[in-house]
Coordinates of C-alpha atoms in Angstrom, one line a residue:
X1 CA 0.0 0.0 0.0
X2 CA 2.8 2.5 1.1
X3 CA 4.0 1.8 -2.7
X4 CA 1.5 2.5 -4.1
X5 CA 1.1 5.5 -2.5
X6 CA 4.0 6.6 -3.1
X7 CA 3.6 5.8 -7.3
X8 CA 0.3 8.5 -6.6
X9 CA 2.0 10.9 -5.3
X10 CA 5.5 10.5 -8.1
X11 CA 2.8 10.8 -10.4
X12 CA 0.8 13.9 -8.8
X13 CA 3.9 15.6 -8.3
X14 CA 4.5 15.2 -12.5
X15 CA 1.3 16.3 -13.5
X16 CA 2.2 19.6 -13.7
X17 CA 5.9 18.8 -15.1
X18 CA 4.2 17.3 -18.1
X19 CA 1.9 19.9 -18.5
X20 CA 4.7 22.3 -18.8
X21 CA 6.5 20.3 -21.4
X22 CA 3.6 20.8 -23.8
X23 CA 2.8 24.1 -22.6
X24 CA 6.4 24.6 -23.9
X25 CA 6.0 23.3 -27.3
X26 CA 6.0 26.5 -29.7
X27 CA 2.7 27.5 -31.1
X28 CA 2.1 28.4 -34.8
X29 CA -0.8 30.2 -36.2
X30 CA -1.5 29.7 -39.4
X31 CA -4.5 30.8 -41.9
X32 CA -5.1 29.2 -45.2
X33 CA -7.9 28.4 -47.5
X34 CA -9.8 24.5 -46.5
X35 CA -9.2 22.7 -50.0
X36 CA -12.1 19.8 -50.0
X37 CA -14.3 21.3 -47.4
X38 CA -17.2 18.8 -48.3
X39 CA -15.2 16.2 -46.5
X40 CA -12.9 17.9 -44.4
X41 CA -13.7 19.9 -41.1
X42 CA -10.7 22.0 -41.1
X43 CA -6.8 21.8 -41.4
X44 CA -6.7 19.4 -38.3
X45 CA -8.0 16.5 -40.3
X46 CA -5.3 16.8 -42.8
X47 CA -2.7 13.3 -41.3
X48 CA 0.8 15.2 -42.3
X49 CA -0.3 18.2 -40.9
X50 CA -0.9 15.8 -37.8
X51 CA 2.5 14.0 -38.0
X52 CA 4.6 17.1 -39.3
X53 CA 3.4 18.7 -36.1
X54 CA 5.1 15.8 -34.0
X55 CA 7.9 15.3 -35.7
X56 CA 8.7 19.3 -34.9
X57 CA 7.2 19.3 -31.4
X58 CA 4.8 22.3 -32.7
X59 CA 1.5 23.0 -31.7
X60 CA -0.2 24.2 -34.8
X61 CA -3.5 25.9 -34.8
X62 CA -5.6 25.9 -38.2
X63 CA -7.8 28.9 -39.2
X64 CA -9.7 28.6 -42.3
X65 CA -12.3 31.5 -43.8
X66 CA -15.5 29.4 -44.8
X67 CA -15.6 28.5 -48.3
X68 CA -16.7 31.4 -50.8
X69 CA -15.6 34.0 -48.3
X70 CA -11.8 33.6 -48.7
X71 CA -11.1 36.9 -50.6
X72 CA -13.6 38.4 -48.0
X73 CA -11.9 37.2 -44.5
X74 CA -8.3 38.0 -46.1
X75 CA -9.6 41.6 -46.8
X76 CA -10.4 41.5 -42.9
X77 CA -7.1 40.1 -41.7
X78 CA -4.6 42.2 -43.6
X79 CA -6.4 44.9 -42.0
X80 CA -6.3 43.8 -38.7
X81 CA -3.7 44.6 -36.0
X82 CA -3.8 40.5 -34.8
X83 CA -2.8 38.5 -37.7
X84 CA -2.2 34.4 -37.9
X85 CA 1.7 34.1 -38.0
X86 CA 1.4 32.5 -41.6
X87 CA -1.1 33.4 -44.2
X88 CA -1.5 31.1 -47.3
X89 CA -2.7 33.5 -50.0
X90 CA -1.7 35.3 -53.5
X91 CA -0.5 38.1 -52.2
X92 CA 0.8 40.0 -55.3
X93 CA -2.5 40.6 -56.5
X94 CA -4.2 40.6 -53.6
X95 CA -2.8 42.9 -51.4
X96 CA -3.3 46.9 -52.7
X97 CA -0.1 47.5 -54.2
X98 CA 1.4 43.9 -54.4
X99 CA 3.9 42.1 -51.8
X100 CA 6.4 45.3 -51.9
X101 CA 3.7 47.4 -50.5
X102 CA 2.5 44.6 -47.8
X103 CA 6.0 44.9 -46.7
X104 CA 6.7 48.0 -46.7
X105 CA 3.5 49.0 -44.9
X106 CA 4.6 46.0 -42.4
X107 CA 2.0 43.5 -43.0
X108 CA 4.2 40.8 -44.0
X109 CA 7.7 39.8 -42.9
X110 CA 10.9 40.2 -46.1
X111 CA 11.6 36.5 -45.7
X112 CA 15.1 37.1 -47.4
X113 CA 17.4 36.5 -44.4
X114 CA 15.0 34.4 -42.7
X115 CA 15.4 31.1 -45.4
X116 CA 19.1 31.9 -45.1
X117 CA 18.7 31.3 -41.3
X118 CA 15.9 29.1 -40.7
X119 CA 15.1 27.8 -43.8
X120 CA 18.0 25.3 -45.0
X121 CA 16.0 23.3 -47.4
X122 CA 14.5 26.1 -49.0
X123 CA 17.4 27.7 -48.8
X124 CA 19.4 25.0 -50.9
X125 CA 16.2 24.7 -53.6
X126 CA 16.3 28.2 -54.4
X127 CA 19.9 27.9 -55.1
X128 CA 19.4 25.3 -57.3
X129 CA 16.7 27.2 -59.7
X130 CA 17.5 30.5 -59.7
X131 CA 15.2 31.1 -62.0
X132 CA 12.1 30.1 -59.0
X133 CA 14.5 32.7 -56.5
X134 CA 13.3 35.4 -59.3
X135 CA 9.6 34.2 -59.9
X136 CA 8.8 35.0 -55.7
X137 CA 11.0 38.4 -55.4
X138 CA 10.0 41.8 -55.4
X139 CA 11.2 44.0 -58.3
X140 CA 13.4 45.3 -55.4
X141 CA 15.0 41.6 -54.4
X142 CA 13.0 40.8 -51.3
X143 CA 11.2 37.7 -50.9
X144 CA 7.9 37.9 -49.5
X145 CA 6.8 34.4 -49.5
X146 CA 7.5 30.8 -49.5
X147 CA 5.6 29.4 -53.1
X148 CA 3.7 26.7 -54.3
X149 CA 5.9 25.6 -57.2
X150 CA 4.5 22.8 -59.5
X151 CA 7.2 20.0 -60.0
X152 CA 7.5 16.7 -61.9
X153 CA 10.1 14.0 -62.5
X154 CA 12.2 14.6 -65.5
X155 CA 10.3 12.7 -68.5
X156 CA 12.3 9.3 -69.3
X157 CA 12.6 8.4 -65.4
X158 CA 12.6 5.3 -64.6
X159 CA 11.4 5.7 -61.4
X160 CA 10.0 8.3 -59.3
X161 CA 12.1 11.4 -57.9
X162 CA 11.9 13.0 -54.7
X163 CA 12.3 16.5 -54.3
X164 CA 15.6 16.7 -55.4
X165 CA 15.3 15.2 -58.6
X166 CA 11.9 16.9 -59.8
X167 CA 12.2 19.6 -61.6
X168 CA 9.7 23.2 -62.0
X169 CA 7.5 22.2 -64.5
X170 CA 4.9 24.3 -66.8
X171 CA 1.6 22.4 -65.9
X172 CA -0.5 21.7 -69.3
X173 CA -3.8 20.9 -68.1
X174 CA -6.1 21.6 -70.4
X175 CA -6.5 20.7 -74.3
X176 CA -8.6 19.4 -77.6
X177 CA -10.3 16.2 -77.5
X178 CA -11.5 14.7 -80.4
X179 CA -13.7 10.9 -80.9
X180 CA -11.4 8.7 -82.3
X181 CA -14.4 6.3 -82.8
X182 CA -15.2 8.8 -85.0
X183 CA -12.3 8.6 -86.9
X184 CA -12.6 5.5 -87.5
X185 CA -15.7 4.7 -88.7
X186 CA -15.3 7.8 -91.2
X187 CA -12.1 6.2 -92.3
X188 CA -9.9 9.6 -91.6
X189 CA -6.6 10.0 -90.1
X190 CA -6.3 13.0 -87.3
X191 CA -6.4 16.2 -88.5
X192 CA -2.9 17.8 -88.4
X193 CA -3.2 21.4 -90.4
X194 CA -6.2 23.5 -89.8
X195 CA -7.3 22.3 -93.4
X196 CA -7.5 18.8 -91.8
X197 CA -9.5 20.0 -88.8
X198 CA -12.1 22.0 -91.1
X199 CA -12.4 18.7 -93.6
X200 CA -13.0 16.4 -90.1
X201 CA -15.5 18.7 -89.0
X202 CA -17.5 18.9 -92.3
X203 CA -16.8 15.3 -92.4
X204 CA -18.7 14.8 -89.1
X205 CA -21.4 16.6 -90.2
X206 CA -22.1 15.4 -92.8
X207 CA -22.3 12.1 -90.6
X208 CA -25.0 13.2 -88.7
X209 CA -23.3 15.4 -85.7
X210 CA -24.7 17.7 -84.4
X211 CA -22.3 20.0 -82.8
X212 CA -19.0 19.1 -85.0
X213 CA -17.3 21.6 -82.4
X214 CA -17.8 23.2 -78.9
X215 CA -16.4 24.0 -75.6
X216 CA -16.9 26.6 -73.0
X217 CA -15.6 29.4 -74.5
X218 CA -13.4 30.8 -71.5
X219 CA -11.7 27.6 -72.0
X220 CA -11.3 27.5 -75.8
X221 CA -9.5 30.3 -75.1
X222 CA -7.1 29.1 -72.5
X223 CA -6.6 26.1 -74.5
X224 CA -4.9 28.1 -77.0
X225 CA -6.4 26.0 -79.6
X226 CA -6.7 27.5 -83.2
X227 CA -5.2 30.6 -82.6
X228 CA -1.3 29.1 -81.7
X229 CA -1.6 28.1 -85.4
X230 CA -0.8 31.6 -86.0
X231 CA 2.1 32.1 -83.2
X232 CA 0.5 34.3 -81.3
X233 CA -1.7 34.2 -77.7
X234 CA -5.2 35.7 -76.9
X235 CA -4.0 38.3 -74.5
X236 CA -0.1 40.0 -73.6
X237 CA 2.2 37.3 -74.4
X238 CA 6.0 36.4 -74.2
X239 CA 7.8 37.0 -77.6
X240 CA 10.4 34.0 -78.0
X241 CA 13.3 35.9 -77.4
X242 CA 12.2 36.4 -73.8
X243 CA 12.8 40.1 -73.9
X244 CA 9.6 41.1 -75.8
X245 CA 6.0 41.8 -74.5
X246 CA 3.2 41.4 -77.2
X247 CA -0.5 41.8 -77.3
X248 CA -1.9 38.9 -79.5
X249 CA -5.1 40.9 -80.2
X250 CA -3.6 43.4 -83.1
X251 CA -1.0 41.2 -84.6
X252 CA -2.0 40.2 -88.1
X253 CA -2.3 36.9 -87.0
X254 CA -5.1 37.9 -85.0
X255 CA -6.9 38.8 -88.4
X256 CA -6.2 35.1 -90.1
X257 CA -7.5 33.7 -86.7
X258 CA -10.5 35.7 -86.1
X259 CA -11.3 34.6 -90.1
X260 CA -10.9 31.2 -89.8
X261 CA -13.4 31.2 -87.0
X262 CA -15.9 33.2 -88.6
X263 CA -15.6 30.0 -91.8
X264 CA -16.5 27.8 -88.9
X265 CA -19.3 29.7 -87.5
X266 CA -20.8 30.6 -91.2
X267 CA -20.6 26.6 -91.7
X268 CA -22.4 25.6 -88.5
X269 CA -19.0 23.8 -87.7
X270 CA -18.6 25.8 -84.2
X271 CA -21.2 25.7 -82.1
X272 CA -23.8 28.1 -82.6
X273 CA -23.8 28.6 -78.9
X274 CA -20.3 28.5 -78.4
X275 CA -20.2 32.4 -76.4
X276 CA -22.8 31.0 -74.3
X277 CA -22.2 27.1 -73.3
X278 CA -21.2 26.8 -69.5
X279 CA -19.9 23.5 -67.8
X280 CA -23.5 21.8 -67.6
X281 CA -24.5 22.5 -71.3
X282 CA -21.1 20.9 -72.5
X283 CA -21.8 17.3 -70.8
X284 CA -24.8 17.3 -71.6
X285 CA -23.7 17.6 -75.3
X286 CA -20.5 15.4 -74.7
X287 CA -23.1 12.7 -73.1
X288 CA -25.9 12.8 -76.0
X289 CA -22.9 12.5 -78.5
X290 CA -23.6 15.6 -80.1
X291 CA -20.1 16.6 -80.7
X292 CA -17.0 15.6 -82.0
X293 CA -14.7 17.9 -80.8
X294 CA -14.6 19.7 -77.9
X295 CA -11.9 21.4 -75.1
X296 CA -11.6 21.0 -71.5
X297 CA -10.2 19.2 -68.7
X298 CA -9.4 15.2 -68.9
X299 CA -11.0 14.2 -66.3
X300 CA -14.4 16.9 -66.3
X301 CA -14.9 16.8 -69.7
X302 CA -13.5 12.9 -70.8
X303 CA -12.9 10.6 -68.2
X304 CA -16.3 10.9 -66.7
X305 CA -18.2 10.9 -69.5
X306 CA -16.5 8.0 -70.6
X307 CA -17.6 6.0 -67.5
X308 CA -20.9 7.3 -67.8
X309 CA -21.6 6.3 -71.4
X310 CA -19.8 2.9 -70.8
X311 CA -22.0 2.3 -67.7
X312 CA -25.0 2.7 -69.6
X313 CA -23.6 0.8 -72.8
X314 CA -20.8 -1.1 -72.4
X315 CA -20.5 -2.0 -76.2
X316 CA -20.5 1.6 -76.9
X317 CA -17.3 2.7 -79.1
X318 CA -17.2 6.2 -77.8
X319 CA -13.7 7.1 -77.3
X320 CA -12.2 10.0 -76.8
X321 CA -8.8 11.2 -77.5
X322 CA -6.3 14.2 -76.8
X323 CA -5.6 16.3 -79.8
X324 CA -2.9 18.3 -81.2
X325 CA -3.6 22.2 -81.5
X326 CA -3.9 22.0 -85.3
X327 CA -1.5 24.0 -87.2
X328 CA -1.0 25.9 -90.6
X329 CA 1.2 23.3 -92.0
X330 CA 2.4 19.9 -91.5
X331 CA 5.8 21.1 -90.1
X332 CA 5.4 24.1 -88.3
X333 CA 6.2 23.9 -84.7
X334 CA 3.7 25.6 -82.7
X335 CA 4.9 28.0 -80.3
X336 CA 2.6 28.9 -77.0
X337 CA 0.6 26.6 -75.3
X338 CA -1.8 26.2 -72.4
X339 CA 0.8 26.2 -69.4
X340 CA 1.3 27.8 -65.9
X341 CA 4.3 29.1 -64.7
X342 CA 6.0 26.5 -62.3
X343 CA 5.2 29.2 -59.4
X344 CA 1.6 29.7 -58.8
X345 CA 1.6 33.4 -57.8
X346 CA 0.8 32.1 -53.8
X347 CA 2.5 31.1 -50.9
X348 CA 3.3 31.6 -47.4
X349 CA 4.0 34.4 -45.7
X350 CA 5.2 35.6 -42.4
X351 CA 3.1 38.1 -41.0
X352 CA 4.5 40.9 -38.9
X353 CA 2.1 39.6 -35.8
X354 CA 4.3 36.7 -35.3
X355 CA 6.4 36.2 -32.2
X356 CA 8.1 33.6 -33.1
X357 CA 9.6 33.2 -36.6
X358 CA 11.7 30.3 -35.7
X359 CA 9.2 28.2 -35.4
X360 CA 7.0 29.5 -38.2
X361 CA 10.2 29.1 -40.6
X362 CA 11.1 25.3 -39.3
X363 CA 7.3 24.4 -40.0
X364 CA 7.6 25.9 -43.7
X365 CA 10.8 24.9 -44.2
X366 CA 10.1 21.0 -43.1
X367 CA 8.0 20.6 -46.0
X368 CA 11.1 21.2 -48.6
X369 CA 13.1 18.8 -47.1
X370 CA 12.8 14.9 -48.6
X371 CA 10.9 13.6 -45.8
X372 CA 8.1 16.2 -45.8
X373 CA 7.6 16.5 -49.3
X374 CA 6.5 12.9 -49.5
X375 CA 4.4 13.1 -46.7
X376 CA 3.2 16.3 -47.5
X377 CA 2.1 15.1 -51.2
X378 CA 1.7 11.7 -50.8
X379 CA 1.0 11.1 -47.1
X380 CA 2.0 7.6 -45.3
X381 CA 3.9 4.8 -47.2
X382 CA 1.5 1.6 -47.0
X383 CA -1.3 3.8 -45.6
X384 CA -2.1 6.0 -48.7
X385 CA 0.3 4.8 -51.3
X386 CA 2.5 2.5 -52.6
X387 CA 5.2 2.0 -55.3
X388 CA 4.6 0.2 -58.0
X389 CA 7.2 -0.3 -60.5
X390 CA 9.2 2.3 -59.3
X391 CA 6.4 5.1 -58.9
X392 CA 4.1 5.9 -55.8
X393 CA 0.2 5.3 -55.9
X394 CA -2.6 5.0 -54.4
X395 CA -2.9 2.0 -52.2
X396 CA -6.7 -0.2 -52.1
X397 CA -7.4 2.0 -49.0
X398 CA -7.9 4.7 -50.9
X399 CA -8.8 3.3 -54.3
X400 CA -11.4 1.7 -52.1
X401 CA -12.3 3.5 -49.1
X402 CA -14.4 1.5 -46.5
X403 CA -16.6 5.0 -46.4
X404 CA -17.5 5.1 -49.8
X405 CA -15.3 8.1 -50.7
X406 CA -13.8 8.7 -54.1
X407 CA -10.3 8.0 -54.5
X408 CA -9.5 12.1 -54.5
X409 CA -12.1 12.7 -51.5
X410 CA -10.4 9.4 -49.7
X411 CA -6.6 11.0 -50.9
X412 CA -7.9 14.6 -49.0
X413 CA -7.1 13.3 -45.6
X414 CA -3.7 12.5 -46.8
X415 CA -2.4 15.1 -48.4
X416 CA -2.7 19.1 -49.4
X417 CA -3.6 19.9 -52.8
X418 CA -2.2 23.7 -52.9
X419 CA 0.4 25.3 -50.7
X420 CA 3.8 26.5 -50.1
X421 CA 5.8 23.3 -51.1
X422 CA 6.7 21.4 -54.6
X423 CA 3.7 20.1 -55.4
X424 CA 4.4 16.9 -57.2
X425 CA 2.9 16.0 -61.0
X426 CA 2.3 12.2 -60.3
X427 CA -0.1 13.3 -57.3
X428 CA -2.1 15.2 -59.3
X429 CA -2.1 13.1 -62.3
X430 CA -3.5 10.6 -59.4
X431 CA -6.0 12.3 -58.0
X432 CA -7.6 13.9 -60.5
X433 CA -10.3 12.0 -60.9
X434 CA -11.4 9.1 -63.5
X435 CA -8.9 7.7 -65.9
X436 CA -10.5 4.7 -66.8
X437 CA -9.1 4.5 -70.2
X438 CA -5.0 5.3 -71.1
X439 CA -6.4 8.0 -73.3
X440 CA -6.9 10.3 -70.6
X441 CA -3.3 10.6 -69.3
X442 CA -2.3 10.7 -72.6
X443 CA -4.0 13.4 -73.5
X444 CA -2.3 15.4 -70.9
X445 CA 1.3 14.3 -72.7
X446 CA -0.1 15.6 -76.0
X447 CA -0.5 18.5 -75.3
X448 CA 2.1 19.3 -73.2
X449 CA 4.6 18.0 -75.7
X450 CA 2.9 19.4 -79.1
X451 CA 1.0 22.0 -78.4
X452 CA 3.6 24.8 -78.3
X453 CA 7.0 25.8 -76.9
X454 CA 6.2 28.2 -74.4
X455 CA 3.8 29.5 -72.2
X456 CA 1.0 31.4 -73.8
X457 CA 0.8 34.1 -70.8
X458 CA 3.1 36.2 -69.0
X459 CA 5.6 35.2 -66.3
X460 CA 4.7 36.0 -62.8
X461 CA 5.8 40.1 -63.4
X462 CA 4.2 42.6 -61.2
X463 CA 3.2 47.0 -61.5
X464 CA 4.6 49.3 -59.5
X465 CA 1.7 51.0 -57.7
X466 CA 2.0 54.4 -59.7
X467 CA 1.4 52.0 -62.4
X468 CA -1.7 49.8 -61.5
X469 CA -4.1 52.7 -61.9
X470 CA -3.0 53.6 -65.1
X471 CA -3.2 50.1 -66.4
X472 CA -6.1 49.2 -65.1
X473 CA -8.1 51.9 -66.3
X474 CA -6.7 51.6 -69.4
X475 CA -6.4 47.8 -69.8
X476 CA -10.2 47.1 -68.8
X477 CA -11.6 49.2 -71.6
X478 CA -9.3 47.6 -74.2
X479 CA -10.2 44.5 -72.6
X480 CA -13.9 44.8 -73.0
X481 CA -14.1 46.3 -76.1
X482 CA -11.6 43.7 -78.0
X483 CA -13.7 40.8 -76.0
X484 CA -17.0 42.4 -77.8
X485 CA -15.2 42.7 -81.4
X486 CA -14.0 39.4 -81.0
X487 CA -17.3 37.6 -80.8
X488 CA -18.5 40.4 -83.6
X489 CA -15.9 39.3 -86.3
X490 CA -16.6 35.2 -85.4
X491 CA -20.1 35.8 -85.9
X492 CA -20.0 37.9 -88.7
X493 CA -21.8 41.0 -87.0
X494 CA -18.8 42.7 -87.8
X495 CA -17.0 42.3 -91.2
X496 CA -13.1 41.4 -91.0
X497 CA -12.7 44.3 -93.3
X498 CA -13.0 46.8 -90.0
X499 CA -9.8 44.6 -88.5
X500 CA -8.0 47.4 -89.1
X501 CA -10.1 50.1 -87.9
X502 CA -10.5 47.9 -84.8
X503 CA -6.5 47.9 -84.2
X504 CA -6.2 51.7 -84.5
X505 CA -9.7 51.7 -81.6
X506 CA -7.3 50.0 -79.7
X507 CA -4.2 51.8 -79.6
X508 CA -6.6 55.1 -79.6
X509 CA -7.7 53.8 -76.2
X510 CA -4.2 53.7 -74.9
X511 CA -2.8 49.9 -76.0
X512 CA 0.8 51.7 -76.2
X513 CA 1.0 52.9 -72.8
X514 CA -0.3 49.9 -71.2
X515 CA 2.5 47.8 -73.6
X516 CA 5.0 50.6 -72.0
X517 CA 3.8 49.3 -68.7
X518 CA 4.2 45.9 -69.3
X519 CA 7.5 46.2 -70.7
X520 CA 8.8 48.4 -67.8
X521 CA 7.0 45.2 -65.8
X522 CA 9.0 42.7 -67.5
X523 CA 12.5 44.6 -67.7
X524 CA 12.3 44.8 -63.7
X525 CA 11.3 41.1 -63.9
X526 CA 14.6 39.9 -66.0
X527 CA 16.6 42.0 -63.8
X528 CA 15.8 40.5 -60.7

């Protein structure tokens, strides 16, 4: 009995001791947007986050603005005095005046000498691609916050790459798809030139279809599709000698695009709706097979609807494929393509508020070393995936989750989708939803690898303040009125013969100054 006693009391007397210990562990706010928020409570549920915060002996705490009010709550928080010692956000064009002016007005914390501290992961990553160093500075040098950079191992691996061996990559997501079934039983080859792609289409409707090509037109856009044919972008593009900004919308290419378009409207080749169509419309046309063509995302606009048809029929020879932009001739290499930059435009930062940047660093910085980025994109080994033939994926718990959870919804617990780490190519290719047949991976290969050399939209470049007012007064009239001609001269409203008279509209409403801008935008950029 006297023992025992004693153990009670040895214990009593440590209560308090242990207490202490964890009252001792460094606490970390930290405020970022809840990705999957249909089956996720908050930031807690996510397992790394869980593990990450033993491994470090930190006591995180997770604040999340409810979903739809995220540009809302961070309008609140910048302007409060308290702030969450790390905000996940875009913060160059969020905050007014960009990241120099969050700085400077002591919002956010310059992180420069911070990852040269703290941050010896980072640190060595950044010194490896210089070129990702200049994507996250201010104009003036400082760093203002640790990215979400898009990564994938080099093509040709034979096996998977951590961290070190991936490489920034420019993330093709979207594309042309076209049925091959089609094809087929028409007895044509896939169109290469745009003359192919307007003798498919007529082909095709003179089969019977009834849409020969559609797509949501904000994405037909993005896409790049048609108009790369004519080396030029929809909007202020990259000229290939990196030096160069260009406005795609009053090069004469613009002309030969906007006529080739119109041929497809006059035809009833393009759908006649094609200004209109939103997401809901297009399946429903992809689903009736209505269409042969179309643009969008593999697994939105393919994968499902190839399950869906195939469920219903399974002898139904409805396959879709990825399909090359199609170009003027046979060997021209296209030159811009549908790709982000390998730096998102958001990331981490420090906020002013917080007392202890140590520990705010050593959390960020965790998640750049090998052991964090596979648990940060890929989770637990044996829990959420597996290697198989020298690449990780999921494993049968989350392929079939005892819940009934999709394989992305099941994945959600396991991993984070967005944030300030390299987030890695085979996770998403994994995750993204349905890829039931080959087809829709390869599709994402396609176009990646044909579609064009470069990006079709300006590197990550930011105004000075003096600067944004002009622009954007300026920029959104051109914008609107060259959005209103566009759809005019595709329709026929407006005749192509007023393409010139719609160029000198342009520059009347101030297209050279806001080109000056740009420029002046880019120089600072390539100085970096």
């Amino acid at each position: 009995m006297k023992r025992l006693l004693a153990l009670v009391l040895v214990l009593m007397l440590a209560l308090p001791c242990l207490a202490s210990a964890e009252d001792e562990k460094p606490t970390v706010t930290l405020w970022a947007a809840l990705e999957f928020s249909d089956v996720l409570s908050s930031l807690n549920d996510v397992i790394p986050y869980q593990i990450a915060q033993e491994r470090l002996g930190l006591n995180m705490v997770f604040q999340s603005p409810p979903t739809g009010q995220e540009a809302e709550q961070f309008g609140l928080l910048i302007a409060s005095d308290e702030r969450p010692d790390i905000v996940i956000y875009e913060w160059n064009g969020n905050y007014p005046g960009g990241a120099e002016a969050a700085i400077s007005n002591r919002v956010i914390l310059e992180l420069n000498d911070i990852i040269e501290e703290y941050m010896p992961n980072l640190s060595a990553y950044l010194e490896k691609y210089p070129e990702i160093a200049k994507m996250i500075k201010t104009d003036s040098g400082k760093i203002y916050n640790v990215p979400y950079i898009y990564t994938a191992t080099p093509t040709g691996s034979e096996h998977h790459a951590s961290i070190s061996g991936r490489v920034p990559a420019y993330e093709t997501y979207m594309g042309m798809f076209i049925r091959r079934d089609l094809l087929e039983e028409l007895g044509l080859e896939m169109p290469v030139t745009l003359d192919d792609f307007y003798d498919t289409l007529v082909a095709f409707k003179e089969y019977g279809v009834e849409v020969p090509f559609t797509g949501i037109w904000g994405n037909l856009l993005e896409s790049a599709a048609i108009v790369s044919a004519f080396d030029i972008a929809h909007d202020f593009f990259l000229d290939v000698d990196g030096k160069t900004v260009r406005y795609g919308r009053v090069e004469e290419g613009y002309r030969d695009y906007l006529t080739y378009m119109n041929k497809l409207y006059a035809e009833g080749l393009l759908d006649p709706d094609f200004a209109v169509i939103d997401g809901t419309t297009l399946k429903s046309k992809i689903l009736k097979q209505q269409t042969g063509v179309w643009t969008g995302y593999t697994s939105t606009y393919m994968g499902v609807q190839y399950d869906q048809i195939h469920s219903e029929n399974p002898e139904s020879k409805w396959y879709p494929v990825g399909l090359t932009n199609p170009k003027q001739t046979e060997d021209q290499t296209l030159l811009y393509r549908q790709a982000s930059y390998p730096y998102r435009n958001s990331g981490a930062a420090i906020t002013t508020s917080c007392k202890n940047v140590e520990a705010a660093a050593k959390w960020l910085d965790y998640f750049w070393s090998e052991e964090g980025d596979m648990l940060i994109n890929w989770g637990v080994e044996g829990e959420s995936y597996q290697y198989v033939n020298g690449y990780p994926t999921f494993t049968d718990k989350i392929k079939n989750d005892p819940n009934g959870l999709s394989p992305t919804n099941a994945f959600a617990f396991w991993r984070i989708q967005n944030g300030p780490f390299c987030m890695d190519h085979q996770t998403r290719l994994m995750s993204k939803g349905s890829y039931t047949t080959p087809e829709s991976i390869n599709a994402l290969t396609v176009w990646e690898t044909t579609n064009g050399l470069y990006p079709a939209v300006l590197p990550p470049i930011t105004l000075l303040e003096e600067e944004s007012a002009v622009y954007a007064d300026k920029y959104n009239e051109i914008n609107t009125y060259a959005n209103e001609m566009r759809l005019k001269f595709i329709m026929g409203e407006v005749s192509l013969d007023e393409f010139d008279a719609y160029v000198a509209n342009i520059y009347s409403m101030g297209l050279e100054q806001v080109l000056e801008i740009e420029q002046a935008a880019l120089d600072r950029y390539n100085a970096r």
